[in-house]
């Protein structure tokens, strides 16, 4: 399971490189919401590391996220044909395949900015953080980057998701749905975020005539 996650992360990271021209390292955001824990959660009691995923947020709430990752899959068309020694030969082709993954937060799972976001006043002018705000954004000690609230996550954010596996589940038995979020690290923003999936309307049953 961990092998699949790491492999997917590598492929997604390569795909994410194509977005690098549109990433905004410093989103115009207000300081992160209060409530950041003063101490790091003791994840080692119940969890072990389970790799990382790189992708794009489709939607997010207080409980978890829908993350779109990109994998490379064989092209069903078989690619283009070319001539070589011994006659015609098929050139293997690949295509990018987007997959949406639903992930939940571990207890104490955090959202972090990779780079410090800009602070603006009511007129949109960039202003400096106070020493206290600077200190608070680095809490808890040992966490990467800068503090963010879960509600700061928006569709279109390019993120690295650090995952944990419950110790109660053996590595050989773990499924992707068993993994939980330790950190969501916001790297930047895609100006053209993926569309949010709409819930399918329920079919109404026809009443039988008497």
Short mmCIF file of N, CA, C and O in Angstrom, two decimals, residues 99-178:
data_model
loop_
_atom_site.label_atom_id
_atom_site.label_comp_id
_atom_site.label_asym_id
_atom_site.label_seq_id
_atom_site.Cartn_x
_atom_site.Cartn_y
_atom_site.Cartn_z
N UNK A 99 -7.31 11.01 -10.94
CA UNK A 99 -8.08 10.20 -10.00
C UNK A 99 -8.37 11.02 -8.76
O UNK A 99 -7.48 11.67 -8.22
N UNK A 100 -9.61 11.00 -8.29
CA UNK A 100 -9.99 11.71 -7.08
C UNK A 100 -9.95 10.76 -5.89
O UNK A 100 -10.55 9.67 -5.92
N UNK A 101 -9.25 11.16 -4.83
CA UNK A 101 -9.12 10.36 -3.62
C UNK A 101 -9.74 11.10 -2.45
O UNK A 101 -9.52 12.30 -2.28
N UNK A 102 -10.51 10.40 -1.65
CA UNK A 102 -11.10 10.99 -0.45
C UNK A 102 -10.28 10.57 0.77
O UNK A 102 -10.09 9.38 1.01
N UNK A 103 -9.80 11.56 1.51
CA UNK A 103 -8.93 11.31 2.66
C UNK A 103 -9.45 12.05 3.88
O UNK A 103 -9.93 13.19 3.76
N UNK A 104 -9.33 11.42 5.05
CA UNK A 104 -9.77 12.03 6.31
C UNK A 104 -8.55 12.43 7.15
O UNK A 104 -7.47 11.85 7.02
N UNK A 105 -8.74 13.41 8.04
CA UNK A 105 -7.67 13.84 8.93
C UNK A 105 -7.47 12.84 10.07
O UNK A 105 -8.45 12.27 10.59
N UNK A 106 -6.22 12.66 10.47
CA UNK A 106 -5.93 11.96 11.72
C UNK A 106 -6.30 12.90 12.86
O UNK A 106 -6.48 14.11 12.66
N UNK A 107 -6.42 12.37 14.06
CA UNK A 107 -6.64 13.24 15.22
C UNK A 107 -5.46 14.20 15.32
O UNK A 107 -4.31 13.76 15.41
N UNK A 108 -5.72 15.48 15.28
CA UNK A 108 -4.65 16.47 15.32
C UNK A 108 -4.03 16.77 13.97
O UNK A 108 -3.05 17.51 13.89
N UNK A 109 -4.60 16.22 12.88
CA UNK A 109 -4.08 16.50 11.53
C UNK A 109 -4.12 18.00 11.24
O UNK A 109 -5.08 18.68 11.60
N UNK A 110 -3.08 18.50 10.58
CA UNK A 110 -2.94 19.95 10.38
C UNK A 110 -2.86 20.34 8.92
O UNK A 110 -2.47 19.55 8.06
N UNK A 111 -3.20 21.60 8.67
CA UNK A 111 -2.96 22.25 7.38
C UNK A 111 -1.85 23.27 7.59
O UNK A 111 -1.87 24.00 8.59
N UNK A 112 -0.89 23.31 6.68
CA UNK A 112 0.25 24.22 6.81
C UNK A 112 0.51 24.92 5.48
O UNK A 112 0.33 24.33 4.41
N UNK A 113 0.93 26.17 5.56
CA UNK A 113 1.43 26.88 4.38
C UNK A 113 2.91 26.54 4.21
O UNK A 113 3.66 26.57 5.19
N UNK A 114 3.35 26.24 3.00
CA UNK A 114 4.77 25.99 2.76
C UNK A 114 5.55 27.29 2.89
O UNK A 114 6.65 27.33 3.44
N UNK A 115 4.99 28.39 2.37
CA UNK A 115 5.60 29.71 2.51
C UNK A 115 4.63 30.63 3.23
O UNK A 115 3.41 30.45 3.15
N UNK A 116 5.15 31.60 3.91
CA UNK A 116 4.31 32.51 4.70
C UNK A 116 3.37 33.31 3.80
O UNK A 116 3.82 34.00 2.88
N UNK A 117 2.06 33.22 4.04
CA UNK A 117 1.12 33.98 3.21
C UNK A 117 1.18 35.47 3.50
O UNK A 117 1.61 35.89 4.58
N UNK A 118 0.77 36.25 2.52
CA UNK A 118 0.75 37.70 2.72
C UNK A 118 -0.38 38.08 3.67
O UNK A 118 -1.42 37.45 3.70
N UNK A 119 -0.14 39.11 4.44
CA UNK A 119 -1.16 39.68 5.31
C UNK A 119 -1.59 41.01 4.72
O UNK A 119 -0.75 41.84 4.35
N UNK A 120 -2.89 41.20 4.56
CA UNK A 120 -3.39 42.43 3.95
C UNK A 120 -4.36 43.14 4.89
O UNK A 120 -5.00 42.51 5.74
N UNK A 121 -4.46 44.45 4.70
CA UNK A 121 -5.42 45.21 5.50
C UNK A 121 -6.77 45.24 4.78
O UNK A 121 -6.96 44.57 3.76
N UNK A 122 -7.71 46.02 5.33
CA UNK A 122 -9.06 46.06 4.76
C UNK A 122 -9.10 46.63 3.35
O UNK A 122 -10.07 46.43 2.61
N UNK A 123 -8.03 47.31 2.94
CA UNK A 123 -7.96 47.88 1.59
C UNK A 123 -7.16 47.01 0.63
O UNK A 123 -6.92 47.38 -0.51
N UNK A 124 -6.73 45.84 1.12
CA UNK A 124 -5.97 44.94 0.27
C UNK A 124 -4.49 45.24 0.20
O UNK A 124 -3.76 44.62 -0.58
N UNK A 125 -4.01 46.15 1.02
CA UNK A 125 -2.60 46.52 1.02
C UNK A 125 -1.81 45.55 1.90
O UNK A 125 -2.23 45.21 3.00
N UNK A 126 -0.65 45.11 1.38
CA UNK A 126 0.18 44.18 2.15
C UNK A 126 0.79 44.88 3.36
O UNK A 126 1.35 45.98 3.24
N UNK A 127 0.65 44.26 4.52
CA UNK A 127 1.21 44.80 5.76
C UNK A 127 2.03 43.72 6.46
O UNK A 127 1.93 42.54 6.12
N UNK A 128 2.81 44.12 7.44
CA UNK A 128 3.71 43.19 8.13
C UNK A 128 2.98 42.48 9.28
O UNK A 128 2.04 43.01 9.88
N UNK A 129 3.44 41.28 9.57
CA UNK A 129 2.95 40.57 10.74
C UNK A 129 3.58 41.14 12.00
O UNK A 129 4.71 41.63 11.98
N UNK A 130 2.86 41.06 13.10
CA UNK A 130 3.43 41.45 14.39
C UNK A 130 4.35 40.32 14.87
O UNK A 130 4.21 39.17 14.42
N UNK A 131 5.28 40.60 15.77
CA UNK A 131 6.14 39.54 16.32
C UNK A 131 5.33 38.39 16.91
O UNK A 131 5.69 37.22 16.76
N UNK A 132 4.20 38.70 17.57
CA UNK A 132 3.35 37.65 18.16
C UNK A 132 2.73 36.78 17.07
O UNK A 132 2.66 35.55 17.21
N UNK A 133 2.26 37.41 15.99
CA UNK A 133 1.69 36.64 14.88
C UNK A 133 2.73 35.74 14.24
O UNK A 133 2.45 34.58 13.88
N UNK A 134 3.94 36.26 14.08
CA UNK A 134 5.04 35.47 13.50
C UNK A 134 5.30 34.24 14.36
O UNK A 134 5.49 33.13 13.85
N UNK A 135 5.31 34.44 15.68
CA UNK A 135 5.56 33.34 16.60
C UNK A 135 4.45 32.30 16.54
O UNK A 135 4.70 31.09 16.49
N UNK A 136 3.20 32.78 16.51
CA UNK A 136 2.06 31.88 16.48
C UNK A 136 2.00 31.05 15.19
O UNK A 136 1.58 29.88 15.21
N UNK A 137 2.43 31.65 14.08
CA UNK A 137 2.38 30.93 12.81
C UNK A 137 3.37 29.78 12.73
O UNK A 137 3.23 28.89 11.90
N UNK A 138 4.38 29.78 13.58
CA UNK A 138 5.37 28.71 13.62
C UNK A 138 4.97 27.58 14.57
O UNK A 138 5.64 26.55 14.61
N UNK A 139 3.91 27.76 15.32
CA UNK A 139 3.46 26.74 16.25
C UNK A 139 2.68 25.65 15.53
O UNK A 139 2.05 25.92 14.50
N UNK A 140 2.70 24.43 16.08
CA UNK A 140 3.53 23.98 17.19
C UNK A 140 4.97 23.75 16.74
O UNK A 140 5.23 23.50 15.56
N UNK A 141 5.90 23.83 17.66
CA UNK A 141 7.30 23.62 17.35
C UNK A 141 7.49 22.22 16.78
O UNK A 141 7.02 21.24 17.37
N UNK A 142 8.14 22.14 15.62
CA UNK A 142 8.35 20.85 14.98
C UNK A 142 7.48 20.64 13.76
O UNK A 142 7.77 19.77 12.92
N UNK A 143 6.41 21.43 13.62
CA UNK A 143 5.55 21.32 12.44
C UNK A 143 6.18 22.08 11.27
O UNK A 143 6.84 23.10 11.47
N UNK A 144 5.99 21.61 10.04
CA UNK A 144 6.58 22.28 8.89
C UNK A 144 5.85 23.57 8.53
O UNK A 144 4.66 23.73 8.82
N UNK A 145 6.56 24.50 7.91
CA UNK A 145 5.92 25.70 7.37
C UNK A 145 5.23 26.58 8.38
O UNK A 145 5.71 26.78 9.50
N UNK A 146 4.06 27.09 7.96
CA UNK A 146 3.33 28.08 8.76
C UNK A 146 1.89 27.60 8.99
O UNK A 146 1.28 26.98 8.11
N UNK A 147 1.35 27.92 10.16
CA UNK A 147 0.03 27.46 10.55
C UNK A 147 -1.06 27.97 9.62
O UNK A 147 -1.06 29.12 9.18
N UNK A 148 -2.00 27.08 9.30
CA UNK A 148 -3.19 27.43 8.54
C UNK A 148 -4.36 26.71 9.17
O UNK A 148 -4.18 25.73 9.91
N UNK A 149 -5.56 27.18 8.92
CA UNK A 149 -6.76 26.52 9.40
C UNK A 149 -7.29 25.59 8.31
O UNK A 149 -7.01 25.80 7.13
N UNK A 150 -8.04 24.58 8.71
CA UNK A 150 -8.59 23.66 7.71
C UNK A 150 -9.50 24.38 6.72
O UNK A 150 -9.56 24.01 5.56
N UNK A 151 -10.17 25.42 7.21
CA UNK A 151 -11.05 26.17 6.31
C UNK A 151 -10.29 27.02 5.29
O UNK A 151 -10.87 27.55 4.36
N UNK A 152 -8.97 27.15 5.47
CA UNK A 152 -8.16 27.88 4.49
C UNK A 152 -7.99 27.09 3.19
O UNK A 152 -7.69 27.66 2.15
N UNK A 153 -8.15 25.77 3.27
CA UNK A 153 -8.01 24.94 2.07
C UNK A 153 -9.14 25.22 1.10
O UNK A 153 -10.31 25.19 1.47
N UNK A 154 -8.77 25.46 -0.16
CA UNK A 154 -9.74 25.78 -1.19
C UNK A 154 -9.50 24.93 -2.43
O UNK A 154 -8.38 24.46 -2.66
N UNK A 155 -10.53 24.73 -3.23
CA UNK A 155 -10.37 24.02 -4.50
C UNK A 155 -9.32 24.74 -5.35
O UNK A 155 -9.34 25.97 -5.46
N UNK A 156 -8.40 23.98 -5.91
CA UNK A 156 -7.35 24.57 -6.73
C UNK A 156 -6.02 24.67 -6.03
O UNK A 156 -5.00 24.90 -6.67
N UNK A 157 -5.99 24.49 -4.70
CA UNK A 157 -4.71 24.49 -4.00
C UNK A 157 -3.89 23.26 -4.39
O UNK A 157 -4.40 22.14 -4.39
N UNK A 158 -2.64 23.48 -4.74
CA UNK A 158 -1.70 22.40 -5.01
C UNK A 158 -1.05 22.05 -3.67
O UNK A 158 -0.51 22.92 -2.99
N UNK A 159 -1.12 20.78 -3.28
CA UNK A 159 -0.69 20.40 -1.94
C UNK A 159 0.15 19.13 -1.94
O UNK A 159 0.10 18.32 -2.87
N UNK A 160 0.93 18.98 -0.87
CA UNK A 160 1.56 17.71 -0.54
C UNK A 160 0.86 17.19 0.70
O UNK A 160 0.74 17.91 1.70
N UNK A 161 0.36 15.98 0.64
CA UNK A 161 -0.36 15.38 1.76
C UNK A 161 0.54 14.31 2.40
O UNK A 161 0.94 13.36 1.73
N UNK A 162 0.85 14.51 3.67
CA UNK A 162 1.65 13.54 4.43
C UNK A 162 0.68 12.60 5.14
O UNK A 162 -0.20 13.06 5.87
N UNK A 163 0.85 11.29 4.92
CA UNK A 163 -0.12 10.31 5.39
C UNK A 163 0.39 9.47 6.55
O UNK A 163 1.60 9.27 6.72
N UNK A 164 -0.56 8.96 7.34
CA UNK A 164 -0.27 8.06 8.45
C UNK A 164 -1.11 6.79 8.31
O UNK A 164 -2.23 6.84 7.79
N UNK A 165 -0.56 5.69 8.80
CA UNK A 165 -1.31 4.42 8.84
C UNK A 165 -1.52 4.02 10.30
O UNK A 165 -0.57 4.02 11.09
N UNK A 166 -2.75 3.68 10.68
CA UNK A 166 -2.98 3.21 12.05
C UNK A 166 -2.15 1.96 12.34
O UNK A 166 -2.07 1.06 11.51
N UNK A 167 -1.55 1.90 13.53
CA UNK A 167 -0.75 0.74 13.90
C UNK A 167 -1.59 -0.53 13.99
O UNK A 167 -1.07 -1.64 13.88
N UNK A 168 -2.89 -0.35 14.18
CA UNK A 168 -3.78 -1.51 14.29
C UNK A 168 -3.96 -2.24 12.96
O UNK A 168 -4.48 -3.35 12.94
N UNK A 169 -3.52 -1.62 11.87
CA UNK A 169 -3.64 -2.24 10.54
C UNK A 169 -2.25 -2.55 10.02
O UNK A 169 -1.41 -1.65 9.89
N UNK A 170 -1.99 -3.81 9.71
CA UNK A 170 -0.69 -4.22 9.19
C UNK A 170 -0.45 -3.59 7.83
O UNK A 170 -1.39 -3.38 7.04
N UNK A 171 0.82 -3.31 7.53
CA UNK A 171 1.15 -2.66 6.26
C UNK A 171 0.66 -3.48 5.07
O UNK A 171 0.16 -2.92 4.08
N UNK A 172 0.75 -4.81 5.15
CA UNK A 172 0.34 -5.66 4.03
C UNK A 172 -1.17 -5.66 3.82
O UNK A 172 -1.66 -5.98 2.74
N UNK A 173 -1.91 -5.30 4.86
CA UNK A 173 -3.38 -5.29 4.76
C UNK A 173 -3.96 -3.91 4.52
O UNK A 173 -5.15 -3.77 4.27
N UNK A 174 -3.13 -2.87 4.62
CA UNK A 174 -3.63 -1.50 4.54
C UNK A 174 -4.13 -1.14 3.15
O UNK A 174 -3.51 -1.48 2.14
N UNK A 175 -5.26 -0.48 3.12
CA UNK A 175 -5.82 0.07 1.89
C UNK A 175 -5.71 1.58 1.94
O UNK A 175 -5.53 2.16 3.02
N UNK A 176 -5.85 2.22 0.81
CA UNK A 176 -5.77 3.68 0.77
C UNK A 176 -6.79 4.32 1.70
O UNK A 176 -6.51 5.33 2.35
N UNK A 177 -7.96 3.70 1.80
CA UNK A 177 -9.02 4.25 2.64
C UNK A 177 -8.68 4.16 4.13
O UNK A 177 -9.34 4.79 4.96
N UNK A 178 -7.66 3.36 4.49
CA UNK A 178 -7.26 3.24 5.89
C UNK A 178 -6.31 4.35 6.31
O UNK A 178 -6.12 4.59 7.50
#
